[in-house]
mmCIF file of C-alpha atoms and ligand atoms in Angstrom:
data_model
loop_
_atom_site.group_PDB
_atom_site.id
_atom_site.type_symbol
_atom_site.label_atom_id
_atom_site.label_comp_id
_atom_site.label_asym_id
_atom_site.label_seq_id
_atom_site.Cartn_x
_atom_site.Cartn_y
_atom_site.Cartn_z
ATOM 1 C CA MET Q 292 -10.739 -12.030 -14.953
ATOM 2 C CA MET Q 293 -13.527 -12.525 -12.429
ATOM 3 C CA ILE Q 294 -13.782 -10.294 -9.385
ATOM 4 C CA ILE Q 295 -14.297 -12.641 -6.415
ATOM 5 C CA LEU Q 296 -17.027 -11.369 -4.076
ATOM 6 C CA LYS Q 297 -16.620 -12.235 -0.384
ATOM 7 C CA SER Q 298 -19.360 -13.132 2.080
ATOM 8 C CA SER Q 299 -19.586 -11.191 5.339
ATOM 9 C CA GLU Q 300 -17.920 -14.158 7.050
ATOM 10 C CA GLU Q 301 -15.037 -13.985 4.580
ATOM 11 C CA ILE Q 302 -14.779 -10.237 5.121
ATOM 12 C CA ARG Q 303 -14.539 -10.867 8.869
ATOM 13 C CA ALA Q 304 -11.641 -13.239 8.191
ATOM 14 C CA MET Q 305 -10.004 -10.634 5.979
ATOM 15 C CA ARG Q 306 -10.390 -8.074 8.749
ATOM 16 C CA ARG Q 307 -8.399 -10.357 11.061
ATOM 17 C CA ALA Q 308 -5.588 -10.470 8.489
ATOM 18 C CA GLY Q 309 -5.875 -6.721 8.006
ATOM 19 C CA GLN Q 310 -5.754 -6.032 11.733
ATOM 20 C CA LEU Q 311 -2.582 -8.035 12.092
ATOM 21 C CA VAL Q 312 -0.988 -6.019 9.289
ATOM 22 C CA ALA Q 313 -2.148 -2.861 11.109
ATOM 23 C CA ARG Q 314 -0.474 -4.067 14.312
ATOM 24 C CA ALA Q 315 2.716 -4.731 12.348
ATOM 25 C CA HIS Q 316 2.566 -1.126 11.129
ATOM 26 C CA GLU Q 317 2.168 0.094 14.724
ATOM 27 C CA LEU Q 318 5.342 -1.784 15.532
ATOM 28 C CA VAL Q 319 7.100 -0.170 12.573
ATOM 29 C CA ALA Q 320 5.872 3.299 13.582
ATOM 30 C CA GLU Q 321 7.392 2.810 17.056
ATOM 31 C CA HIS Q 322 10.784 1.951 15.579
ATOM 32 C CA VAL Q 323 11.277 4.286 12.616
ATOM 33 C CA LYS Q 324 13.920 6.780 13.677
ATOM 34 C CA PRO Q 325 17.377 7.896 12.548
ATOM 35 C CA GLY Q 326 19.962 5.109 12.958
ATOM 36 C CA ILE Q 327 17.779 2.022 12.592
ATOM 37 C CA THR Q 328 18.227 -0.007 9.403
ATOM 38 C CA THR Q 329 15.433 -1.284 7.175
ATOM 39 C CA GLY Q 330 16.916 -4.760 7.628
ATOM 40 C CA GLU Q 331 16.292 -4.452 11.380
ATOM 41 C CA ILE Q 332 12.715 -3.314 10.771
ATOM 42 C CA ASP Q 333 12.213 -6.259 8.422
ATOM 43 C CA ARG Q 334 13.329 -8.705 11.119
ATOM 44 C CA LEU Q 335 11.060 -7.089 13.725
ATOM 45 C CA VAL Q 336 8.052 -7.424 11.431
ATOM 46 C CA GLU Q 337 8.889 -10.963 10.363
ATOM 47 C CA ASP Q 338 9.317 -12.119 13.985
ATOM 48 C CA PHE Q 339 6.036 -10.440 14.915
ATOM 49 C CA LEU Q 340 4.069 -12.063 12.062
ATOM 50 C CA LEU Q 341 5.531 -15.518 12.677
ATOM 51 C CA ASP Q 342 4.815 -15.221 16.431
ATOM 52 C CA GLU Q 343 1.193 -14.481 15.535
ATOM 53 C CA ASN Q 344 1.026 -17.543 13.264
ATOM 54 C CA ALA Q 345 0.742 -15.406 10.152
ATOM 55 C CA LYS Q 346 2.598 -15.967 6.892
ATOM 56 C CA PRO Q 347 4.483 -13.025 5.387
ATOM 57 C CA ALA Q 348 2.902 -12.560 1.947
ATOM 58 C CA PHE Q 349 5.844 -11.008 0.112
ATOM 59 C CA LYS Q 350 8.744 -13.277 1.068
ATOM 60 C CA GLY Q 351 9.341 -15.665 -1.831
ATOM 61 C CA TYR Q 352 6.696 -13.978 -4.007
ATOM 62 C CA HIS Q 353 8.345 -14.101 -7.461
ATOM 63 C CA GLY Q 354 11.563 -14.522 -5.487
ATOM 64 C CA TYR Q 355 11.175 -11.352 -3.346
ATOM 65 C CA PRO Q 356 13.771 -11.768 -0.556
ATOM 66 C CA ALA Q 357 12.192 -10.075 2.488
ATOM 67 C CA THR Q 358 9.040 -9.705 4.602
ATOM 68 C CA ILE Q 359 8.560 -5.971 4.056
ATOM 69 C CA CYS Q 360 9.262 -3.586 1.226
ATOM 70 C CA ALA Q 361 11.239 -0.593 2.519
ATOM 71 C CA SER Q 362 11.331 2.311 0.088
ATOM 72 C CA VAL Q 363 13.499 5.285 1.095
ATOM 73 C CA ASN Q 364 13.147 8.785 -0.458
ATOM 74 C CA GLU Q 365 13.175 8.453 -4.274
ATOM 75 C CA VAL Q 366 12.365 4.740 -4.060
ATOM 76 C CA VAL Q 367 8.726 4.423 -5.126
ATOM 77 C CA VAL Q 368 7.969 0.820 -4.127
ATOM 78 C CA HIS Q 369 9.599 -2.605 -3.685
ATOM 79 C CA GLY Q 370 12.765 -1.370 -1.973
ATOM 80 C CA ILE Q 371 14.637 -4.326 -0.440
ATOM 81 C CA PRO Q 372 15.546 -3.963 3.262
ATOM 82 C CA ASN Q 373 19.278 -3.404 3.800
ATOM 83 C CA ASP Q 374 21.885 -2.485 6.404
ATOM 84 C CA THR Q 375 22.066 1.254 5.766
ATOM 85 C CA PRO Q 376 21.009 3.319 8.816
ATOM 86 C CA LEU Q 377 18.089 5.664 8.135
ATOM 87 C CA GLU Q 378 18.967 9.339 8.159
ATOM 88 C CA GLU Q 379 17.041 12.172 9.815
ATOM 89 C CA GLY Q 380 14.843 13.918 7.253
ATOM 90 C CA ALA Q 381 14.307 10.874 5.025
ATOM 91 C CA ILE Q 382 10.923 9.344 4.258
ATOM 92 C CA LEU Q 383 10.437 5.589 4.459
ATOM 93 C CA GLY Q 384 7.629 3.686 2.745
ATOM 94 C CA VAL Q 385 6.931 0.360 4.426
ATOM 95 C CA ASP Q 386 4.670 -2.182 2.697
ATOM 96 C CA ILE Q 387 3.504 -5.249 4.650
ATOM 97 C CA GLY Q 388 1.409 -8.204 3.530
ATOM 98 C CA ALA Q 389 0.361 -11.218 5.612
ATOM 99 C CA PHE Q 390 -1.843 -14.264 5.352
ATOM 100 C CA VAL Q 391 -3.980 -15.172 8.374
ATOM 101 C CA ASP Q 392 -6.235 -18.249 8.144
ATOM 102 C CA GLY Q 393 -5.940 -18.239 4.361
ATOM 103 C CA PHE Q 394 -6.740 -14.571 3.753
ATOM 104 C CA CYS Q 395 -4.365 -11.775 2.865
ATOM 105 C CA GLY Q 396 -4.061 -8.273 4.308
ATOM 106 C CA ASP Q 397 -1.878 -5.709 2.533
ATOM 107 C CA ALA Q 398 -1.067 -2.166 3.659
ATOM 108 C CA ALA Q 399 1.650 0.415 3.116
ATOM 109 C CA TRP Q 400 2.470 3.655 4.873
ATOM 110 C CA THR Q 401 5.163 6.266 4.352
ATOM 111 C CA TYR Q 402 6.798 7.429 7.576
ATOM 112 C CA PRO Q 403 8.930 10.501 8.245
ATOM 113 C CA VAL Q 404 12.336 9.659 9.737
ATOM 114 C CA GLY Q 405 12.779 12.161 12.579
ATOM 115 C CA SER Q 406 11.716 15.584 11.386
ATOM 116 C CA VAL Q 407 11.396 16.181 7.656
ATOM 117 C CA ASP Q 408 11.256 19.376 5.593
ATOM 118 C CA GLU Q 409 8.063 21.030 4.371
ATOM 119 C CA ALA Q 410 8.308 19.531 0.883
ATOM 120 C CA ALA Q 411 8.374 16.013 2.333
ATOM 121 C CA GLU Q 412 5.600 16.840 4.842
ATOM 122 C CA SER Q 413 3.385 18.056 2.052
ATOM 123 C CA LEU Q 414 4.086 14.992 -0.126
ATOM 124 C CA LEU Q 415 3.112 12.720 2.784
ATOM 125 C CA ALA Q 416 -0.078 14.689 3.438
ATOM 126 C CA VAL Q 417 -1.113 14.623 -0.231
ATOM 127 C CA GLY Q 418 -0.319 10.899 -0.585
ATOM 128 C CA LYS Q 419 -2.377 10.019 2.500
ATOM 129 C CA GLU Q 420 -5.303 12.140 1.350
ATOM 130 C CA ALA Q 421 -5.079 10.521 -2.118
ATOM 131 C CA LEU Q 422 -5.631 7.118 -0.522
ATOM 132 C CA PHE Q 423 -8.616 8.343 1.496
ATOM 133 C CA ARG Q 424 -10.169 10.102 -1.523
ATOM 134 C CA GLY Q 425 -9.876 6.829 -3.432
ATOM 135 C CA ILE Q 426 -11.433 4.862 -0.563
ATOM 136 C CA GLU Q 427 -14.312 7.352 -0.417
ATOM 137 C CA GLN Q 428 -15.244 6.379 -4.002
ATOM 138 C CA ALA Q 429 -15.344 2.628 -3.206
ATOM 139 C CA ARG Q 430 -19.134 2.641 -3.008
ATOM 140 C CA ILE Q 431 -21.809 0.370 -4.434
ATOM 141 C CA GLY Q 432 -22.951 1.707 -7.797
ATOM 142 C CA ASN Q 433 -19.764 3.659 -8.543
ATOM 143 C CA ARG Q 434 -17.467 2.290 -11.216
ATOM 144 C CA LEU Q 435 -13.901 1.179 -10.627
ATOM 145 C CA SER Q 436 -12.325 4.110 -12.447
ATOM 146 C CA ASP Q 437 -14.127 6.562 -10.148
ATOM 147 C CA ILE Q 438 -11.516 5.511 -7.581
ATOM 148 C CA SER Q 439 -8.675 6.010 -10.081
ATOM 149 C CA HIS Q 440 -9.967 9.385 -11.174
ATOM 150 C CA ALA Q 441 -10.417 10.725 -7.628
ATOM 151 C CA VAL Q 442 -6.816 9.822 -6.784
ATOM 152 C CA GLN Q 443 -5.332 11.375 -9.927
ATOM 153 C CA GLN Q 444 -7.463 14.500 -9.683
ATOM 154 C CA TRP Q 445 -6.420 15.177 -6.084
ATOM 155 C CA VAL Q 446 -2.734 14.445 -6.618
ATOM 156 C CA GLU Q 447 -2.329 16.475 -9.798
ATOM 157 C CA SER Q 448 -4.335 19.432 -8.498
ATOM 158 C CA SER Q 449 -1.939 19.405 -5.527
ATOM 159 C CA GLY Q 450 1.031 19.769 -7.902
ATOM 160 C CA PHE Q 451 2.322 16.201 -7.636
ATOM 161 C CA SER Q 452 2.215 13.240 -10.026
ATOM 162 C CA VAL Q 453 0.861 9.687 -9.877
ATOM 163 C CA VAL Q 454 2.851 6.629 -10.860
ATOM 164 C CA ARG Q 455 1.396 4.705 -13.805
ATOM 165 C CA GLU Q 456 3.447 1.494 -13.761
ATOM 166 C CA PHE Q 457 2.086 -0.009 -10.528
ATOM 167 C CA VAL Q 458 -1.560 -0.404 -9.585
ATOM 168 C CA GLY Q 459 -3.833 -1.439 -6.750
ATOM 169 C CA HIS Q 460 -5.570 -4.801 -6.905
ATOM 170 C CA GLY Q 461 -8.302 -7.090 -5.744
ATOM 171 C CA ILE Q 462 -7.233 -9.171 -2.744
ATOM 172 C CA GLY Q 463 -8.544 -12.167 -0.831
ATOM 173 C CA ARG Q 464 -7.260 -15.737 -0.667
ATOM 174 C CA SER Q 465 -4.530 -14.479 -3.015
ATOM 175 C CA MET Q 466 -2.592 -11.257 -2.565
ATOM 176 C CA HIS Q 467 -3.426 -10.261 -6.127
ATOM 177 C CA GLU Q 468 -6.884 -10.818 -7.561
ATOM 178 C CA ALA Q 469 -8.806 -9.007 -10.277
ATOM 179 C CA PRO Q 470 -9.349 -6.160 -10.822
ATOM 180 C CA GLN Q 471 -6.258 -4.022 -11.333
ATOM 181 C CA ILE Q 472 -6.831 -0.530 -9.927
ATOM 182 C CA PRO Q 473 -4.826 2.232 -11.637
ATOM 183 C CA ASN Q 474 -4.311 5.509 -9.806
ATOM 184 C CA PHE Q 475 -5.279 7.532 -12.872
ATOM 185 C CA GLY Q 476 -8.047 7.578 -15.437
ATOM 186 C CA VAL Q 477 -11.331 9.069 -16.559
ATOM 187 C CA PRO Q 478 -14.333 8.462 -14.276
ATOM 188 C CA GLY Q 479 -17.265 6.166 -15.042
ATOM 189 C CA ARG Q 480 -15.354 3.273 -16.600
ATOM 190 C CA GLY Q 481 -14.794 -0.340 -15.629
ATOM 191 C CA PRO Q 482 -16.916 -2.690 -13.534
ATOM 192 C CA ARG Q 483 -19.559 -1.391 -11.165
ATOM 193 C CA LEU Q 484 -18.532 -1.772 -7.527
ATOM 194 C CA LYS Q 485 -20.498 -4.391 -5.609
ATOM 195 C CA ALA Q 486 -20.887 -5.424 -1.976
ATOM 196 C CA GLY Q 487 -18.270 -8.061 -1.153
ATOM 197 C CA MET Q 488 -15.484 -6.696 -3.337
ATOM 198 C CA THR Q 489 -12.221 -6.539 -1.386
ATOM 199 C CA LEU Q 490 -9.617 -4.207 -2.812
ATOM 200 C CA ALA Q 491 -6.121 -2.974 -2.033
ATOM 201 C CA LEU Q 492 -5.869 0.692 -3.035
ATOM 202 C CA GLU Q 493 -2.303 1.932 -3.222
ATOM 203 C CA PRO Q 494 -1.529 5.329 -4.715
ATOM 204 C CA MET Q 495 2.134 6.152 -5.315
ATOM 205 C CA VAL Q 496 2.730 9.900 -5.462
ATOM 206 C CA ASN Q 497 5.874 11.587 -6.780
ATOM 207 C CA ALA Q 498 7.029 15.078 -5.865
ATOM 208 C CA GLY Q 499 8.400 15.535 -9.395
ATOM 209 C CA ARG Q 500 7.662 13.720 -12.633
ATOM 210 C CA ALA Q 501 5.621 10.522 -12.828
ATOM 211 C CA SER Q 502 8.167 8.311 -14.573
ATOM 212 C CA VAL Q 503 9.857 5.475 -12.719
ATOM 213 C CA ARG Q 504 12.510 2.889 -13.536
ATOM 214 C CA VAL Q 505 13.478 -0.403 -11.914
ATOM 215 C CA LEU Q 506 17.059 -0.872 -10.692
ATOM 216 C CA SER Q 507 19.244 -3.825 -11.714
ATOM 217 C CA ASP Q 508 18.130 -5.822 -8.640
ATOM 218 C CA ASN Q 509 14.875 -6.167 -10.647
ATOM 219 C CA TRP Q 510 12.779 -4.917 -7.681
ATOM 220 C CA THR Q 511 13.656 -1.412 -6.524
ATOM 221 C CA ALA Q 512 11.514 1.119 -8.410
ATOM 222 C CA VAL Q 513 12.823 4.696 -8.284
ATOM 223 C CA THR Q 514 11.696 8.017 -9.716
ATOM 224 C CA VAL Q 515 13.631 8.794 -12.897
ATOM 225 C CA ASP Q 516 14.110 12.426 -11.787
ATOM 226 C CA GLN Q 517 15.192 11.291 -8.268
ATOM 227 C CA SER Q 518 12.309 13.209 -6.673
ATOM 228 C CA LEU Q 519 10.746 11.944 -3.442
ATOM 229 C CA SER Q 520 7.933 9.407 -3.666
ATOM 230 C CA ALA Q 521 5.291 8.321 -1.135
ATOM 231 C CA HIS Q 522 3.116 5.191 -1.049
ATOM 232 C CA PHE Q 523 -0.025 4.601 1.035
ATOM 233 C CA GLU Q 524 -2.139 1.450 0.860
ATOM 234 C CA HIS Q 525 -5.138 -0.004 2.665
ATOM 235 C CA THR Q 526 -7.099 -3.190 2.109
ATOM 236 C CA ILE Q 527 -10.804 -2.311 2.059
ATOM 237 C CA ALA Q 528 -14.182 -3.957 1.572
ATOM 238 C CA VAL Q 529 -17.085 -2.529 -0.413
ATOM 239 C CA THR Q 530 -20.226 -2.985 1.739
ATOM 240 C CA GLU Q 531 -23.858 -1.878 1.880
ATOM 241 C CA GLU Q 532 -22.706 0.534 4.583
ATOM 242 C CA GLY Q 533 -19.987 2.043 2.374
ATOM 243 C CA PRO Q 534 -16.248 1.396 2.220
ATOM 244 C CA VAL Q 535 -14.757 -0.379 5.258
ATOM 245 C CA ILE Q 536 -11.005 -0.260 5.858
ATOM 246 C CA LEU Q 537 -9.785 -3.718 6.918
ATOM 247 C CA THR Q 538 -6.143 -2.826 7.659
ATOM 248 C CA VAL Q 539 -6.902 -0.821 10.808
ATOM 249 C CA LEU Q 540 -7.242 -1.808 14.454
HETATM 250 N N1 MF3 V 685 1.598 -4.040 -1.927
HETATM 251 C C1 MF3 V 685 2.432 -4.604 -2.965
HETATM 252 C C2 MF3 V 685 1.566 -5.315 -3.954
HETATM 253 O O1 MF3 V 685 0.431 -5.404 -3.716
HETATM 254 C C3 MF3 V 685 3.520 -5.406 -2.415
HETATM 255 C C4 MF3 V 685 4.052 -6.564 -3.177
HETATM 256 S S1 MF3 V 685 5.725 -6.708 -2.908
HETATM 257 C C5 MF3 V 685 6.208 -8.209 -3.496
HETATM 258 O O2 MF3 V 685 1.935 -5.743 -4.999
HETATM 259 F F1 MF3 V 685 7.419 -8.350 -3.222
HETATM 260 F F2 MF3 V 685 5.492 -9.139 -2.936
HETATM 261 F F3 MF3 V 685 5.981 -8.229 -4.800
HETATM 262 CO CO1 CO V 686 -0.722 -4.205 -2.613
#
């Protein structure tokens, strides 16, 4: 599969999509607290995106039923929003994708619900840092697996594990383009990174073992050992000036 390089004009368009996704996350951050349901958060985000003339990227994708993915505690990714109120001390991963003027932005963040214990705090900190260590490797001349390796190295040396079954991805006019970007692997493998590559990096970090299974709804992925899991994702561009995060304001 070909990696589609974007011109600087196309990257500017992708930044507009990314910024809208970032604003949707700001909205989520304002509302995550004990008592709200993930279904309510989903409606807030959907109304926001539609008001801004954006198209939610997930709804209808292979039949996915909602605008956001809402993954509570041991849910790794692809949790479906529901009517259960969030409880103090939980962690909530929210993944949002949107098309603006034909380009896709995709970003996920894991939020604490109220105050959380030290174990959860530390998982969130390690997951966030894993994303930024991966982004740091998205430089011209590096190879793709340098990103993967940096993520795995950081997560495992912190005493946590990385999920193998789901990967990051190229992104552009489609939500998923080549290449796939695993969050584990030896360095120095895969294609060399070039200016104009646009990538969604999305490490999923488990407090316990790495293995996951998918529930009978065919979406919800959970840790087999029921340990907490955190997911952080940004859409980025590889440029002459280094990695540029597109899903920020
Ligand atoms: N960030 C995820 C991904 O890139 C979200 C997809 S959820 C789906 O695959 F429902 F659209 F599949
Ligand atoms: Co993604």
